[in-house]
XYZ file of C-alpha atoms in Angstrom:
429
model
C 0.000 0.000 0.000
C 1.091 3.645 -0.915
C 0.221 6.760 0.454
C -2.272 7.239 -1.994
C -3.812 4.309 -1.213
C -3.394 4.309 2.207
C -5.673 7.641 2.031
C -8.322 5.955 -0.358
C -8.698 3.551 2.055
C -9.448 5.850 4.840
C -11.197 8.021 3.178
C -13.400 5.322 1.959
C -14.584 4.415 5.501
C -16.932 7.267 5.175
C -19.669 5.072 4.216
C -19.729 3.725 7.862
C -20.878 7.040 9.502
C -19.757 8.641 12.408
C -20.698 6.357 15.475
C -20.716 7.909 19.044
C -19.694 4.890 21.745
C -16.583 2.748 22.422
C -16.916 -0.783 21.726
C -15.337 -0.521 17.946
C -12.474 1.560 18.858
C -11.703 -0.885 21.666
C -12.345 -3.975 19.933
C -10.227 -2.976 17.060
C -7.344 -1.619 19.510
C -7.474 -5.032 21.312
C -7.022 -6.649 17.820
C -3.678 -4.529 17.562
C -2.423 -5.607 21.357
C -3.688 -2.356 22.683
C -1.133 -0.182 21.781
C -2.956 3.162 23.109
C -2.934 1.467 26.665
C 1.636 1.780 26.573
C 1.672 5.573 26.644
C 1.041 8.506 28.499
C -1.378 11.546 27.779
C -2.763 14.840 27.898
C -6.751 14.612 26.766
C -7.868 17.727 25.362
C -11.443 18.380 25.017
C -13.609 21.781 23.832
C -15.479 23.405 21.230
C -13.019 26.247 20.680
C -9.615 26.698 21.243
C -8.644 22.616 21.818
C -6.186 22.904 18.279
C -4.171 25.538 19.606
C -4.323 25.299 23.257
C -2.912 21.457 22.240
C -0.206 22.790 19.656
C 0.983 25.277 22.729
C 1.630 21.978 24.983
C 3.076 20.069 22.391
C 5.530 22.758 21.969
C 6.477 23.139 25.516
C 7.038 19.811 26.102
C 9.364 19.865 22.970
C 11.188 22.360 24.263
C 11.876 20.672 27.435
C 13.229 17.575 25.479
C 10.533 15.330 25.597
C 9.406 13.451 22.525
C 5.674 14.704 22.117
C 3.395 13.142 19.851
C 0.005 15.398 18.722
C -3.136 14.410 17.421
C -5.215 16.975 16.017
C -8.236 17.281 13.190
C -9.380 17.891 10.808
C -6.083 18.850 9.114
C -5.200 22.029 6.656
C -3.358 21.096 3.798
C -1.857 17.239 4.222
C -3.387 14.742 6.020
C -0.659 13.843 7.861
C -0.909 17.013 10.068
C -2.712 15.016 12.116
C -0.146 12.932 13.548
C 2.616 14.857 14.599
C 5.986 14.317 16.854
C 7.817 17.027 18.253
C 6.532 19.192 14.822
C 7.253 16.691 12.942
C 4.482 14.890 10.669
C 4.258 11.114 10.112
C 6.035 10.403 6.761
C 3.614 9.360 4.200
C 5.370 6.076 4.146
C 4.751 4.920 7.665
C 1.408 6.266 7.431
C 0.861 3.617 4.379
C 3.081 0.866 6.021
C 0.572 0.859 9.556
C -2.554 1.888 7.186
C -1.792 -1.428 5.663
C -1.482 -3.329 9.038
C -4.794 -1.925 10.076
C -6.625 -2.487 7.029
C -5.162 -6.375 7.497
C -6.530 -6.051 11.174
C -10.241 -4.906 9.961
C -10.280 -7.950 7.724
C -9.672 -10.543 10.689
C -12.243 -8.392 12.383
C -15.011 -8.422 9.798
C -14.231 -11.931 9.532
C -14.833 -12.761 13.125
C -18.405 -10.909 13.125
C -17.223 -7.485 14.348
C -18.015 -4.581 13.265
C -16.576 -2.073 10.634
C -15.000 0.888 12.547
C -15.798 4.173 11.686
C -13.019 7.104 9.407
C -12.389 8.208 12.721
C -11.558 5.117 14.686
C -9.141 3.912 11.965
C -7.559 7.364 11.970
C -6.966 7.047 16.418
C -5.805 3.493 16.008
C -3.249 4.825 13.128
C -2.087 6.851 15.290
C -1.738 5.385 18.309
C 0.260 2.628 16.460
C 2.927 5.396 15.336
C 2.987 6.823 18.810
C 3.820 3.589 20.296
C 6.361 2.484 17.613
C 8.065 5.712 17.855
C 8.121 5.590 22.210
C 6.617 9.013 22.648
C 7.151 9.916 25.927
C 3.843 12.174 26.340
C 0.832 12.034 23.685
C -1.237 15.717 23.528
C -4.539 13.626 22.365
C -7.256 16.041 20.800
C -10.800 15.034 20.755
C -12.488 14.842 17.870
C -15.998 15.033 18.386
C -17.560 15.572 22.054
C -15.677 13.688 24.721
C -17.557 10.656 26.521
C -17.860 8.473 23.523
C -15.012 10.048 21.418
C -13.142 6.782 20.132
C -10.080 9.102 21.827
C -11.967 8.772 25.258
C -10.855 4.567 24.815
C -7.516 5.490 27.347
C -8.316 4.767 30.579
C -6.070 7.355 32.232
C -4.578 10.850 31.181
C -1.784 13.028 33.625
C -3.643 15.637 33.023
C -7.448 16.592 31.129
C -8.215 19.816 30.009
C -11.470 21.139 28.684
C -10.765 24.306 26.179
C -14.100 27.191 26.058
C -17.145 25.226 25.416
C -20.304 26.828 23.659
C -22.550 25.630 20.872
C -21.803 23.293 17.798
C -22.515 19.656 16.992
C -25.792 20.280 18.615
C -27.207 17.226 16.526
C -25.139 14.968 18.066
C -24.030 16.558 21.696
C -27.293 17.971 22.531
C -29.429 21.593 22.237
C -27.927 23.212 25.380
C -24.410 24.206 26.938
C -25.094 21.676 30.126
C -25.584 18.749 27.476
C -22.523 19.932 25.768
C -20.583 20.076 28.710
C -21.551 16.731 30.126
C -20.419 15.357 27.004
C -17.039 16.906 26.795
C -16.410 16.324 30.701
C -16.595 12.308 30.023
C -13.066 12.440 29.496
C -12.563 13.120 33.083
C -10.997 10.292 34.465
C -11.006 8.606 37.906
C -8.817 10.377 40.451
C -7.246 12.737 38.257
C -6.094 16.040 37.554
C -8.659 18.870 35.237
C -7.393 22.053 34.148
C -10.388 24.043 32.803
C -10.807 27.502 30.484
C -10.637 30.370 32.549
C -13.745 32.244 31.031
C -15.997 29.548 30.737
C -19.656 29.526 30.718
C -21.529 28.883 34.102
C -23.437 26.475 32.887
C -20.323 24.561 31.312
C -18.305 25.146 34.762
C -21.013 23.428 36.270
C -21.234 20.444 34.359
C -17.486 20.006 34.468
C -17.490 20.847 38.556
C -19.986 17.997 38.756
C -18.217 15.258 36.803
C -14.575 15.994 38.647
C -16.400 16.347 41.628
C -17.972 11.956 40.635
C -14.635 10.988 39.521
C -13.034 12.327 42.720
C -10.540 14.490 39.765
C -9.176 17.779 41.313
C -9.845 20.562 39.525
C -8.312 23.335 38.379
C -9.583 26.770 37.002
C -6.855 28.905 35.084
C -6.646 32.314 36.835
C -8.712 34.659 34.681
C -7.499 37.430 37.119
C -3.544 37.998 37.034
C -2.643 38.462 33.758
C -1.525 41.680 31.498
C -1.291 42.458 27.607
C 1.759 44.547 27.092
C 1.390 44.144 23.552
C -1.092 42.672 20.710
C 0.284 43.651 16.466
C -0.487 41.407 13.538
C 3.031 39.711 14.570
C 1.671 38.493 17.752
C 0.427 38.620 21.060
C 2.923 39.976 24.333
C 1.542 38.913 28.388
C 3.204 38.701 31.658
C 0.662 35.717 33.524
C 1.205 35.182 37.100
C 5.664 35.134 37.657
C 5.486 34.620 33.518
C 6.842 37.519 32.355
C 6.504 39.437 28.604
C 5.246 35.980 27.180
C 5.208 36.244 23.760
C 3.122 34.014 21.275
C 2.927 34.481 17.258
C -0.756 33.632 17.288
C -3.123 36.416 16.535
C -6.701 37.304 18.734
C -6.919 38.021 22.422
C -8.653 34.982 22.936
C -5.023 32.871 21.884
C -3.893 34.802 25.368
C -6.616 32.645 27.115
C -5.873 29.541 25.683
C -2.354 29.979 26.653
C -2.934 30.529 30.224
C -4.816 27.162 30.017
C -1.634 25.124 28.794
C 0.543 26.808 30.736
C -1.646 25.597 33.614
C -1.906 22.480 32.276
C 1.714 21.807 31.734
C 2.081 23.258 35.431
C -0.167 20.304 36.606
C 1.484 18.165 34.888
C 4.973 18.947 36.421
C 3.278 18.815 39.993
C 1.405 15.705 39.848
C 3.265 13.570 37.444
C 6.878 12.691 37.231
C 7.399 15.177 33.957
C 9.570 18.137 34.934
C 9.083 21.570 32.841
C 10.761 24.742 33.447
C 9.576 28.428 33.099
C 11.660 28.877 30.519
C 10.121 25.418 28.345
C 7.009 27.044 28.805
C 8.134 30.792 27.588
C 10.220 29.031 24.842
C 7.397 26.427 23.599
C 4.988 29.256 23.863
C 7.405 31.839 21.381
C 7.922 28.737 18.929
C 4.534 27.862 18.663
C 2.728 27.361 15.074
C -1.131 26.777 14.552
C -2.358 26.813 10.948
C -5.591 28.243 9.768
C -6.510 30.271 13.028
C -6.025 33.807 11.987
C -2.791 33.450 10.224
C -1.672 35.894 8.068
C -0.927 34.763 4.673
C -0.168 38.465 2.741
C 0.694 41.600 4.224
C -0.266 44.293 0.579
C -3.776 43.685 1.053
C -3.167 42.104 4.470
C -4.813 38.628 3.969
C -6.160 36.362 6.817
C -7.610 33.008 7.144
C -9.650 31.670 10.030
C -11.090 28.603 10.492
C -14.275 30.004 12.518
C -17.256 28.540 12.149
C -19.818 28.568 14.811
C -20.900 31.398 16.659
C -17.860 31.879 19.698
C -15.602 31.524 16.925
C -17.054 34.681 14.998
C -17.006 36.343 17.713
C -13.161 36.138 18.607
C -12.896 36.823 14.884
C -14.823 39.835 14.803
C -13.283 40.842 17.673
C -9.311 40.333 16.584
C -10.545 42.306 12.516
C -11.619 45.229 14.797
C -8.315 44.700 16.233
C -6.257 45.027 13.231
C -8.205 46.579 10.463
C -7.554 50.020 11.264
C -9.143 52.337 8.316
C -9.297 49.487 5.665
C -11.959 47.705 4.009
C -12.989 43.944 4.339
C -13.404 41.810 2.116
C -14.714 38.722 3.414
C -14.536 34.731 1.650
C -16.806 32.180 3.379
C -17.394 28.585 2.784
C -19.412 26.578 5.512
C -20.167 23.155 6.272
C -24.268 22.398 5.974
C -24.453 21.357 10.106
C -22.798 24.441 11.417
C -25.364 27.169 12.433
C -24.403 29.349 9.416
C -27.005 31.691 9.149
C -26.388 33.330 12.690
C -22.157 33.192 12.463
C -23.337 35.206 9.001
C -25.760 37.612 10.664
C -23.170 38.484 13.395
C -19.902 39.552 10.951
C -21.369 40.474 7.774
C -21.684 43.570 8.489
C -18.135 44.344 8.424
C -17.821 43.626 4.921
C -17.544 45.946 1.932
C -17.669 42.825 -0.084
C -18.473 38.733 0.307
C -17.642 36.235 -1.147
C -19.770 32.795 -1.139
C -17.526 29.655 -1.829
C -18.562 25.898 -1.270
C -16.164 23.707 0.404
C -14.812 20.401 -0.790
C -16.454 18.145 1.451
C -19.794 16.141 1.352
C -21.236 18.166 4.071
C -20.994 21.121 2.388
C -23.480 23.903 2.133
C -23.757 25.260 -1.526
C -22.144 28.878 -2.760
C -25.427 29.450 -3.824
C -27.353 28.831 -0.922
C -25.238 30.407 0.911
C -25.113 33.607 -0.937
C -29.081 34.032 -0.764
C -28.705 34.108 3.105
C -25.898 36.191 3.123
C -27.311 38.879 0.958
C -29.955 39.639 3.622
C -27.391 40.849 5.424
C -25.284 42.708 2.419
C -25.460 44.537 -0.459
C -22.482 43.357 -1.886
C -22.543 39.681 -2.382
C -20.382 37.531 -5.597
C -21.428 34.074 -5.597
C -17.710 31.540 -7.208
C -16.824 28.331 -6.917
C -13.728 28.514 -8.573
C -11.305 29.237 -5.966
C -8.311 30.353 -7.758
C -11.228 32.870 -9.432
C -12.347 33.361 -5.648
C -8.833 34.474 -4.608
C -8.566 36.296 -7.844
C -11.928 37.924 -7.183
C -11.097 39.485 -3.709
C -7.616 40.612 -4.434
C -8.854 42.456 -7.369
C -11.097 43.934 -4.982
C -9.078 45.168 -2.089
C -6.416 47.721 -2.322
C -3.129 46.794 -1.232
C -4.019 48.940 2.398
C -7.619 46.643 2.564
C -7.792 43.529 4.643
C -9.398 40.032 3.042
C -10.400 37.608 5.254
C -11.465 34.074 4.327
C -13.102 32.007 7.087
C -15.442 28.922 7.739
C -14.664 25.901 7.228
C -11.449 24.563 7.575
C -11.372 22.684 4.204
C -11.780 25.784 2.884
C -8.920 27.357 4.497
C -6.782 24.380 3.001
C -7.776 25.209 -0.334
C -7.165 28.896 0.138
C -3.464 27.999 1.362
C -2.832 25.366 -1.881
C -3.998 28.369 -4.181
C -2.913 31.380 -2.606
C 0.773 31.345 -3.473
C -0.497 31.393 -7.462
C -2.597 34.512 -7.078
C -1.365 36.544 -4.804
């Protein structure tokens, strides 16, 4: 098996859904010899914020000379962002090489009367193989969906959870209110162990999460929302002193990055009190200064400045709206949007458009994609100036032409989208 085929074979799992529960991950894992159950973790959890408050750790933890695997999704450009070591992704040829072994482990499955696992379970088990070939010392494991029956909630112990800002999204599948939400993404609290939660989160959420640590006997730990100071925030980056942390400096963009950093810095914190993993101040200044997060309000052109963002539900628009305040100054937006078909796109819409002088209506490659078209008609109730283009070199094309080179473009949505911007964008602009 190639790469190629290793990713036609995942890819082509999609016909068996996306299953909520535990016994296929488990069952398959078992099949392997368990590898997930020889390694150590941090279990990240959240509807915004889990990507790059897990890249942060990750980073730190390289820093300090431990070798730090990172699961994340969905991925930007290359599918094998999403297994990661110390930065580093999985080479398309071991990816193929334990793709194969899997496939070859589904087989004996099916043939014993199992079931067929899900895209998603194939992906974890992937991955968990490369961890424990390549004797990570410390996995950062990001959910993918929820928390209690996420096939990453099959470890039975993590040094340390954390649960990023929760608020609304996957509604279909988590439930219609932030408790439900929360009680989901709180099942990855484990028995007797250590939670390190958002500072700012929602009452309701806080709750929830107080609750379930409070059942699994799991201390607790709220980042302090209170002692912290911006001494500097520029389309280079972000600069905080946070607690004895002083002039912190991370090249993420949006006041809301400064948040998420206080919660791995706590994190990691945790983790060198209650586990035998030792990490300086200067790790986490270090990891902090080197870290990279793709797609989350990076900066792609400076002459018109040019940003991406994956944001897609309504928290996410918010911190985006928020940062383009930030940084537009006197220019005009220009605005690209793709969204996915289950994301509540008519209110993330009716919040930002607004800002725009013009938008742009794209359609994602993805199956659950909402149509340009449709979503042009709702976004023209809330502008005058809407162009409707699939194309997305002619999309690029389209908004440069547009913009001065002192106007700002900003594509956000989904982040498929975003990874087709980034393919294109060196072409155009």
């Amino acid at each position: 098996m190639n790469y190629g085929e290793a990713l036609q074979y995942i890819h082509g799992t999609l016909k068996f859904g996306s299953k909520l529960g535990l016994d296929n991950i488990r069952t398959l894992l078992h099949y392997m010899d368990n590898p997930h159950q020889k390694l150590q973790y941090i279990h990240v959890a959240g509807t915004n914020g889990k990507g790059s408050t897990s890249a942060m750790m990750a980073s730190i933890l390289r820093e300090q000379g431990y070798r730090a695997g990172l699961f994340i999704s969905p991925y930007i450009e290359e599918f094998t962002e999403r297994i990661q070591i110390n930065r580093e992704k999985i080479s398309k040829q071991d990816l193929a090489r334990i793709t194969a072994n899997v496939k070859a482990t589904i087989e004996k499955m099916i043939a014993d009367g199992c079931n067929h696992p899900t895209e998603f379970e194939i992906v974890t088990a992937i991955a968990f193989r490369y961890f424990y070939e390549q004797q990570c010392d410390i996995v950062v494991l990001e959910v993918g969906l929820g928390g209690r029956f996420d096939a990453t909630n099959v470890i039975e112990s993590s040094l340390v959870s954390v649960i990023t800002s929760i608020s609304m999204d996957h509604t279909e599948y988590l439930g219609d209110t932030i408790d439900k939400i929360a009680y989901e993404k709180s099942g990855i609290i484990k028995p007797n162990s250590t939670v390190v939660v958002y500072p700012d989160q929602h009452p309701d959420a806080l709750e929830v999460i107080k609750q379930t640590a409070r059942e699994q006997h799991a201390q607790l730990i709220i980042s302090n929302n209170s002692n912290y100071t911006v001494v500097s925030d520029t389309i280079e980056g972000i600069r905080f002193h946070y607690k004895d942390y002083k002039d912190i400096e991370i090249p993420l963009l949006g006041l809301h990055q400064v948040k998420n950093a206080m919660t791995a810095i706590t994190a990691i914190e945790a983790l060198s009190e209650y586990s035998n993993m030792s990490i300086s101040s200067d790790s986490i200044k270090i990891g902090l200064k080197k870290v990279t997060w793709p797609g989350r309000l990076e900066v792609l052109g400076v002459q018109p400045l040019f940003i991406i963002d994956g944001a897609h539900n309504i928290a996410g628009i918010n911190a985006l709206k928020t940062a383009l305040e930030k940084y537009r100054d006197a220019r005009k937006i220009v605005f690209i949007i793709g969204m996915l078909r289950d994301k509540a796109y008519e209110t993330c819409v009716s919040e930002i458009a607004s800002m725009a002088d013009l938008i742009i209506t794209t359609t994602p490659q993805n199956p659950r994609a909402l149509p340009a078209k449709e979503l042009g008609s709702i976004v023209k109730q809330y502008s005058k100036n809407v162009r409707i283009e699939n194309n997305i070199q002619k999309v690029i094309q389209m908004a440069v032409e547009h913009a001065t080179t002192n106007d700002l473009i900003c594509c956000f949505g989904s982040l498929y989208l975003i990874g087709e911007i980034k393919n294109f964008f060196g072409e155009i602009y």
